[in-house]
Coordinates of C-alpha atoms in Angstrom, one line a residue:
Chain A
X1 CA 28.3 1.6 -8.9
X2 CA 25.7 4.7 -9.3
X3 CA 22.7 4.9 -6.9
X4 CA 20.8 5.9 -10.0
X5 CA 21.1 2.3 -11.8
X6 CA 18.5 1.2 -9.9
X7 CA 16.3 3.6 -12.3
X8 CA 17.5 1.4 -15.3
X9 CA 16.7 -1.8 -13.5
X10 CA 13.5 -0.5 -13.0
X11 CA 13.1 0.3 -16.6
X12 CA 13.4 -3.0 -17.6
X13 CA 11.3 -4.7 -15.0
X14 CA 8.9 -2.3 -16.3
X15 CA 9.8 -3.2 -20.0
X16 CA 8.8 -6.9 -19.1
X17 CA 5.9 -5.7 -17.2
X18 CA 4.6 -4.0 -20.6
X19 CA 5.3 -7.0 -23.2
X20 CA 4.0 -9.6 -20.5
X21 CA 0.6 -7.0 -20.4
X22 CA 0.6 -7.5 -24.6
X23 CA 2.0 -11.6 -24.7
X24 CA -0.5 -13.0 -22.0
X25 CA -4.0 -13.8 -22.6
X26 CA -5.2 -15.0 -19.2
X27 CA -6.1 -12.8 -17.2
X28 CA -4.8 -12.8 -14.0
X29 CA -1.5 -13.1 -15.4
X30 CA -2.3 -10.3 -17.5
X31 CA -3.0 -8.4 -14.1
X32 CA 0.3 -10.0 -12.7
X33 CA 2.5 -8.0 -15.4
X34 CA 0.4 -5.2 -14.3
X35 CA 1.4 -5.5 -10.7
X36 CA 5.1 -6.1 -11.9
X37 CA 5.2 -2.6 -13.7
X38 CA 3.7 -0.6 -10.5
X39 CA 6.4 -2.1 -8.1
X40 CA 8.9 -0.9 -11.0
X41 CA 7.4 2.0 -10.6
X42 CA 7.9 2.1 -7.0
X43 CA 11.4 1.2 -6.9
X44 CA 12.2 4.7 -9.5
X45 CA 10.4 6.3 -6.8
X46 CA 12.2 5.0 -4.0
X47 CA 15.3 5.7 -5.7
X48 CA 14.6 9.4 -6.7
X49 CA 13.9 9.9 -2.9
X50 CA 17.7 8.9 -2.7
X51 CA 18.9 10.8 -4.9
X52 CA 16.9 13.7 -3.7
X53 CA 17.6 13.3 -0.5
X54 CA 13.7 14.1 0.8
X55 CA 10.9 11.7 1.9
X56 CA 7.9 12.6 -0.8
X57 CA 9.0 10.0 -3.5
X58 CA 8.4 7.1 -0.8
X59 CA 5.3 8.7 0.4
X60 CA 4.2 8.4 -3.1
X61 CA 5.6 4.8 -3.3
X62 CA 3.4 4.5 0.3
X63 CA 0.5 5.7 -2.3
X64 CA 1.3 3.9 -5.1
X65 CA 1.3 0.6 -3.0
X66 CA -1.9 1.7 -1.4
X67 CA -4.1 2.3 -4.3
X68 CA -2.5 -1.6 -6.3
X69 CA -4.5 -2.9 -3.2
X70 CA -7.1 -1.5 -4.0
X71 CA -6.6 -1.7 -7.5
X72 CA -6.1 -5.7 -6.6
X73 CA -9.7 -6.5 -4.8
X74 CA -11.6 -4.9 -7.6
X75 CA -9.9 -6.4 -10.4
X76 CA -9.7 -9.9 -9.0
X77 CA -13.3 -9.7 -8.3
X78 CA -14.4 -8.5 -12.0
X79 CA -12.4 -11.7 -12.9
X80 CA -14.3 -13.7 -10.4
X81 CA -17.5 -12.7 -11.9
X82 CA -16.8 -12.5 -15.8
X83 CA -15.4 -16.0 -14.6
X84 CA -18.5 -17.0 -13.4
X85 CA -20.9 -16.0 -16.0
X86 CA -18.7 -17.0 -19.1
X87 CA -16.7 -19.6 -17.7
X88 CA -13.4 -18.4 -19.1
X89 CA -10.3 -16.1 -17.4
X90 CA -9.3 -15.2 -21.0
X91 CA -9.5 -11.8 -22.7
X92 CA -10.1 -12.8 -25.5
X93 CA -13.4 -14.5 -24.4
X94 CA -14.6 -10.9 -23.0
X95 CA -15.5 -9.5 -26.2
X96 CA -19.6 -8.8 -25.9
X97 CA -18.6 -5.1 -26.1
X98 CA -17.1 -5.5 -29.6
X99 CA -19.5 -6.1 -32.2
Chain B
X1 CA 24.6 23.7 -2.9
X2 CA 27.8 23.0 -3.7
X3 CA 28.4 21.5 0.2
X4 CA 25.7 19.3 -0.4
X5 CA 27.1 18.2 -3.8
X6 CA 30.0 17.4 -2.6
X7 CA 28.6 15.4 0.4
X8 CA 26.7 13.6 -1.9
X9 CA 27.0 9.4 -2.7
X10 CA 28.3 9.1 -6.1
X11 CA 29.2 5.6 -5.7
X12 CA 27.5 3.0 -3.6
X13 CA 29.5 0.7 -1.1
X14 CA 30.9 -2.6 -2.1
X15 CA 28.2 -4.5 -0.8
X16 CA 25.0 -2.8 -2.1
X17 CA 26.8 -2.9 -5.7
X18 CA 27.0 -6.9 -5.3
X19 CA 23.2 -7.0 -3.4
X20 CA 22.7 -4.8 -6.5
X21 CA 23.6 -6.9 -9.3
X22 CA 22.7 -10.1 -7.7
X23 CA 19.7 -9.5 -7.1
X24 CA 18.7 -7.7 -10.0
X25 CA 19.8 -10.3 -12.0
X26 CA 17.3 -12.7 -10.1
X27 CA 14.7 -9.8 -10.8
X28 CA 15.1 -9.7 -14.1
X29 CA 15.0 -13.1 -14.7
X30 CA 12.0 -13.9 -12.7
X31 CA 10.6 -11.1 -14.3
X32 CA 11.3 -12.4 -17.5
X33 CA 9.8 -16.1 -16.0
X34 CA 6.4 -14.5 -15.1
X35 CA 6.2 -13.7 -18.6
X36 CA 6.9 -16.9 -20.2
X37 CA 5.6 -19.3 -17.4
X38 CA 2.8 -21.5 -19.0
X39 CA 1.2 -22.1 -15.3
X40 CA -0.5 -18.9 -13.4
X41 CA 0.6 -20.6 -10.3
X42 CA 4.3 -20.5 -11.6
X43 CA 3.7 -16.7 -12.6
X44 CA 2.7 -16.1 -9.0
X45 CA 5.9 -17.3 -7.6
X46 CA 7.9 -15.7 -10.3
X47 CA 6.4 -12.7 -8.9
X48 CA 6.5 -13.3 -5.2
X49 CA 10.5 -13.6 -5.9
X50 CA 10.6 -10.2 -7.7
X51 CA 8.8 -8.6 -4.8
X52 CA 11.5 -9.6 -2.3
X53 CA 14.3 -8.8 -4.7
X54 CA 12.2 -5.3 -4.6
X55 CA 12.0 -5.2 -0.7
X56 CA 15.5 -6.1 -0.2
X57 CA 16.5 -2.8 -2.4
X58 CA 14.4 -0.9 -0.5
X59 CA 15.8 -1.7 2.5
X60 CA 19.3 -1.6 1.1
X61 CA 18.2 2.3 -0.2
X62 CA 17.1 3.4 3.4
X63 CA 13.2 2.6 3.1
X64 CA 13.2 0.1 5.6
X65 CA 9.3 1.4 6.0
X66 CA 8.6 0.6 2.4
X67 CA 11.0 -2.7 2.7
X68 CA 8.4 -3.9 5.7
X69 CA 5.2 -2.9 3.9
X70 CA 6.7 -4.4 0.4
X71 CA 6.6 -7.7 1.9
X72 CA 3.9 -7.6 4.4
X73 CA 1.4 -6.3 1.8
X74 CA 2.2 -6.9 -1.4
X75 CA 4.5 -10.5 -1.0
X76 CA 1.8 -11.3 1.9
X77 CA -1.7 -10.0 1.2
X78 CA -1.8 -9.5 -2.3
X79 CA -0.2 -12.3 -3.7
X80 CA -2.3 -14.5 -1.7
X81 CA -4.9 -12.8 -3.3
X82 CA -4.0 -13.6 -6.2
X83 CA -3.4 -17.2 -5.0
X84 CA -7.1 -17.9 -3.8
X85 CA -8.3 -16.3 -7.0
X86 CA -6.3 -18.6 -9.0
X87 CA -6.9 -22.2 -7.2
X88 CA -11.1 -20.9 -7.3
X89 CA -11.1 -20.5 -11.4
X90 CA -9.1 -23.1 -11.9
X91 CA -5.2 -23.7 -12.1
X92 CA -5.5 -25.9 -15.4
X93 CA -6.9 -22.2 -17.2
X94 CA -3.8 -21.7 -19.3
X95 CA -3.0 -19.6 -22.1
X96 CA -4.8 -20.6 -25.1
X97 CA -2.1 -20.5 -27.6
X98 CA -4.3 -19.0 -30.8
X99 CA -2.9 -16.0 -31.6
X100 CA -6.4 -14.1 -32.5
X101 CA -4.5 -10.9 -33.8
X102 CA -1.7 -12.2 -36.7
X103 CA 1.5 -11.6 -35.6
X104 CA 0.7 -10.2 -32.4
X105 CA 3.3 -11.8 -30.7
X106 CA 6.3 -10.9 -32.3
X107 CA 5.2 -7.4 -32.9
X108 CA 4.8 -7.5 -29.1
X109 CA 8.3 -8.4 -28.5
X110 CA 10.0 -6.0 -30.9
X111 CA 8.3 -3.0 -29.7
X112 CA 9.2 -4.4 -26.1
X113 CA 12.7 -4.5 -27.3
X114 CA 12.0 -0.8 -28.2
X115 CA 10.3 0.3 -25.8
X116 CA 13.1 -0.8 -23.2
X117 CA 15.5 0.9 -25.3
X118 CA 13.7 4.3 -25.1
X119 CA 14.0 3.9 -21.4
X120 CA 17.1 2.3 -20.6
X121 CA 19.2 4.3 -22.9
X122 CA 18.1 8.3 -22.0
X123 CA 17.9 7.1 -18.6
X124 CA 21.6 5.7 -18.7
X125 CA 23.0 9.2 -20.4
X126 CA 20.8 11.0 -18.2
X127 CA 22.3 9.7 -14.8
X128 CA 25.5 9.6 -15.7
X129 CA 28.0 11.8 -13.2
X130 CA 25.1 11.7 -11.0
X131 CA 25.3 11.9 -7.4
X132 CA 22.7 11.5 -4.8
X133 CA 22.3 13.3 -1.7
X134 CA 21.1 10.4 0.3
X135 CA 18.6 9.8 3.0
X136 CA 20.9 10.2 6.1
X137 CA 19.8 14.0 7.3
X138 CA 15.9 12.9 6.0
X139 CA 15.7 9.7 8.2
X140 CA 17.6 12.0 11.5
X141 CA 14.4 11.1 13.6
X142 CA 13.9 7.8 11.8
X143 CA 12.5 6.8 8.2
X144 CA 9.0 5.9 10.1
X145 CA 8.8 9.2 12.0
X146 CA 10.0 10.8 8.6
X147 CA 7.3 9.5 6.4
X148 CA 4.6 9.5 9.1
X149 CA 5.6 13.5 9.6
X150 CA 5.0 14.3 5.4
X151 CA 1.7 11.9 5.4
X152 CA 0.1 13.9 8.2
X153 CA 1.2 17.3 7.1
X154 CA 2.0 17.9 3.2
X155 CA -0.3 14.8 2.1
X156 CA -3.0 14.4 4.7
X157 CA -5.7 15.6 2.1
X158 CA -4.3 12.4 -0.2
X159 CA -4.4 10.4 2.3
X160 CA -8.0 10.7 3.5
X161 CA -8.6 10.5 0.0
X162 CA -6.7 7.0 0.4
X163 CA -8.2 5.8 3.2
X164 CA -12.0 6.4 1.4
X165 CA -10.3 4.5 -1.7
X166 CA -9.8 1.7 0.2
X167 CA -13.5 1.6 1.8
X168 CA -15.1 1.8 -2.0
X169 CA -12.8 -1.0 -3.1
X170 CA -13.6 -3.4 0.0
X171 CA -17.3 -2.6 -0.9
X172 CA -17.1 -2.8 -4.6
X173 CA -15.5 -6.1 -4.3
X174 CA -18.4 -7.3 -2.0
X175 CA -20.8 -6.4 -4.3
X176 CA -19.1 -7.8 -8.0
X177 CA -18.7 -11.3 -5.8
X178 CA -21.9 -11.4 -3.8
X179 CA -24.3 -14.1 -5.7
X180 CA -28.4 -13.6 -5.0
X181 CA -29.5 -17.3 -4.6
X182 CA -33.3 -17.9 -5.6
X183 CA -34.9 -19.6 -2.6
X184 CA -35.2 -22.8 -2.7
X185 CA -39.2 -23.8 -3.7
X186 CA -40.4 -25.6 -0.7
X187 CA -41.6 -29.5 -1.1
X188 CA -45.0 -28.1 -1.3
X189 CA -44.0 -26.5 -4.3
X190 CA -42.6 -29.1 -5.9
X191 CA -45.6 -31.1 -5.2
X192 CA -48.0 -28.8 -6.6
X193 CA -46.0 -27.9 -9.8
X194 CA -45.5 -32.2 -10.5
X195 CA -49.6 -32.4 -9.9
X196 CA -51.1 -29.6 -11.1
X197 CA -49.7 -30.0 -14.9
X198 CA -51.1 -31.0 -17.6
X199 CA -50.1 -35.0 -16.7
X200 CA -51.7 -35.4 -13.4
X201 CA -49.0 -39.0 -12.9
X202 CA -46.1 -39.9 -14.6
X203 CA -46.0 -40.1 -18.4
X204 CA -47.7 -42.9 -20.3
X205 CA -45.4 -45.2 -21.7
X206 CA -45.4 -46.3 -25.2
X207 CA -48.4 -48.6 -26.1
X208 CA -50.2 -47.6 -23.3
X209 CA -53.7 -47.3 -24.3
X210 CA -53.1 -48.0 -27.8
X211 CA -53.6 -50.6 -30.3
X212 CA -49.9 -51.4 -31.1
X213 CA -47.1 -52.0 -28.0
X214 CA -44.2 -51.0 -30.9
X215 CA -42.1 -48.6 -29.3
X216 CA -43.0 -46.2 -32.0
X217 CA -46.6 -46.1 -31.2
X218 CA -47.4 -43.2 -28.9
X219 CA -49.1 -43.4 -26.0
X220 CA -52.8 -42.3 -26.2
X221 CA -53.5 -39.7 -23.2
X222 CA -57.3 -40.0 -21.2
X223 CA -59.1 -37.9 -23.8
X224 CA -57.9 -40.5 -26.7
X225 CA -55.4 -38.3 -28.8
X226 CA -51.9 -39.6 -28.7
X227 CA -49.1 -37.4 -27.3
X228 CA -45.9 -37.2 -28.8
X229 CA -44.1 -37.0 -24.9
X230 CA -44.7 -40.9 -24.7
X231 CA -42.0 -41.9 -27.8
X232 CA -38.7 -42.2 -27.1
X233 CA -36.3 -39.2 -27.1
X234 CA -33.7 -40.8 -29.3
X235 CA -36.5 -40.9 -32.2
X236 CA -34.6 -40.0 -35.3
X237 CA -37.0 -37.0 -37.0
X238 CA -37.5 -39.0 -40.0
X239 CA -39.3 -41.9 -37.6
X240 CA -41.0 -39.2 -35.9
X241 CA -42.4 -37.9 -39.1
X242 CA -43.5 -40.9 -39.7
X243 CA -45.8 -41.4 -37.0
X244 CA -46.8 -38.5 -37.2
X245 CA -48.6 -39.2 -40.9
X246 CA -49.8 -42.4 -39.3
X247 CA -51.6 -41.7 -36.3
X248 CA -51.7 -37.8 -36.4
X249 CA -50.1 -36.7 -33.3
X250 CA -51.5 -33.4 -32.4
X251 CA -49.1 -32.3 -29.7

């Protein structure tokens, strides 16, 4: 087997990440398929490091990893509170912006 | 060049090819179950089984570092994150099933199925006859040391930057889930406002003071007007309107 078909598994992991992002409408799921496509994400990085033989693409995986944390606390916590004032984790309910 | 080339991995060992396409399989099909779970708590799990598939590849790839933090972090912290969250909104907030945009969902698929063809395929052309150099010269001193060495040298400016992220996102998410209570009102208060209204006691009840003891018949207050507070609540309007014409409720 080629190292590098770990980049095409990673493509499709990030495919699914995508059409879960359009098909779900709750969302922490929604955040879920978000969280799916940045450890695809990491796992090209990981693998170019490989295949490059050098250290930066896992520092950048170290990054990547990193910011979803903080990417996490903020996001759950907007849910929390959009939760809390409309009673609902949909976003479709999250539309005062629209009209 | 050409040395390096030639030392290079072109095809994996036996064993990472079967870790390979055993667990990717399980990837991809827990990848495809987070997607199409109806439960949030079953998406979770679905993802907490993708993220070890993940970890195991890193450490199969020589990132035992990232392997470690994978599962410590994201498998540990996060996903129990995302657990608390879950059990304090409710687990029983599933997917409404109204599609609000026609069509959305098919359209979804079909440019997912498109989408992963503009990846996989290039990619697939792209890598083939490629070789990788491997991480056996960049992990000499170890893969901790190695990584440690590049944060604190080539990337220490992003990584302070890091670091301060991480400080504004534990503080942002303080503030968006801190709730100002009013203070209580003190029995004082609650004394005063319940005396000092308009109705020094409790509300006459129907007939009180006046020359029926109907139900419909209001209540006539100290000063001699009636007061519309004393008839039932469950008044239809039409009875209301009634007594209204016959006794001339003023408030």
């Amino acid at each position: 087997m080629n190292p590098a078909n770990y980049l095409l598994l990673s493509g499709v992991l990030f495919t699914i990440g995508t059409v879960g992002v359009l098909l779900r409408r709750n969302a922490i799921v929604v955040f879920m398929s978000v969280e799916l496509m940045l450890n695809a994400v990491n796992l090209s990085l990981v693998t170019f490091s490989r295949l490059k033989g050098t250290l930066d693409g896992q520092v950048i995986a170290f990054f990547v990893m990193v910011v979803a944390a903080a990417e996490v606390v903020v996001g759950l916590a907007i849910i929390v509170t959009i939760f809390r004032t409309r009673r609902s984790a949909s976003v479709d309910d999250a539309n005062l912006l629209k009209y | 060049m050409t040395t390096v080339l030639a030392q290079g991995i072109t095809h994996t060992t036996g064993w990472e090819s079967a870790i390979f396409y055993v667990l990717g399989t399980i990837a991809v099909l827990a990848a495809l179950g987070l997607v199409l779970a109806r439960s949030a708590i079953h998406c979770a799990l679905m993802l907490v089984v993708v993220q070890f598939c993940l970890a195991v590849f890193y450490f199969v790839q020589d990132a035992p570092f990232l392997g470690a933090v994978q599962i410590i972090v994201y498998a540990g912290a996060i996903m129990v994150l995302f657990l608390f969250v879950i059990m304090l909104i409710g687990i029983d907030s599933s997917d409404s099933l109204v599609e609000v945009l026609r069509g959305q969902r098919v359209a979804a698929v079909v440019l997912g199925f498109g989408f992963a063809g503009l990846i996989v395929f290039p990619t697939g052309s792209a890598i083939a006859g490629t070789t990788a150099v491997g991480l056996d010269s960049a992990n000499g001193v170890g893969n901790v040391q190695g990584i440690a060495r590049l944060l604190f040298t080539n990337y220490v400016f992003a990584f302070e930057i890091v670091s301060a992220l991480l400080i504004i996102a534990a503080v942002g998410a303080m503030v968006l889930g801190h709730r100002e209570r009013a203070p209580r009102p003190t029995q004082r208060e609650l004394s005063e406002q319940r005396i000092a209204g308009e109705h020094p006691s409790a509300w006459t009840g129907p007939g009180v003071y006046a020359d029926h003891d109907a139900v419909d018949s209001p209540a006539l207050l100290p000063d001699g007007s009636p007061t519309r507070a004393s008839l039932p609540e469950n008044m239809s309007q039409d009875d209301i309107i009634d007594v209204i014409e016959r006794v001339g409720i003023e408030k």
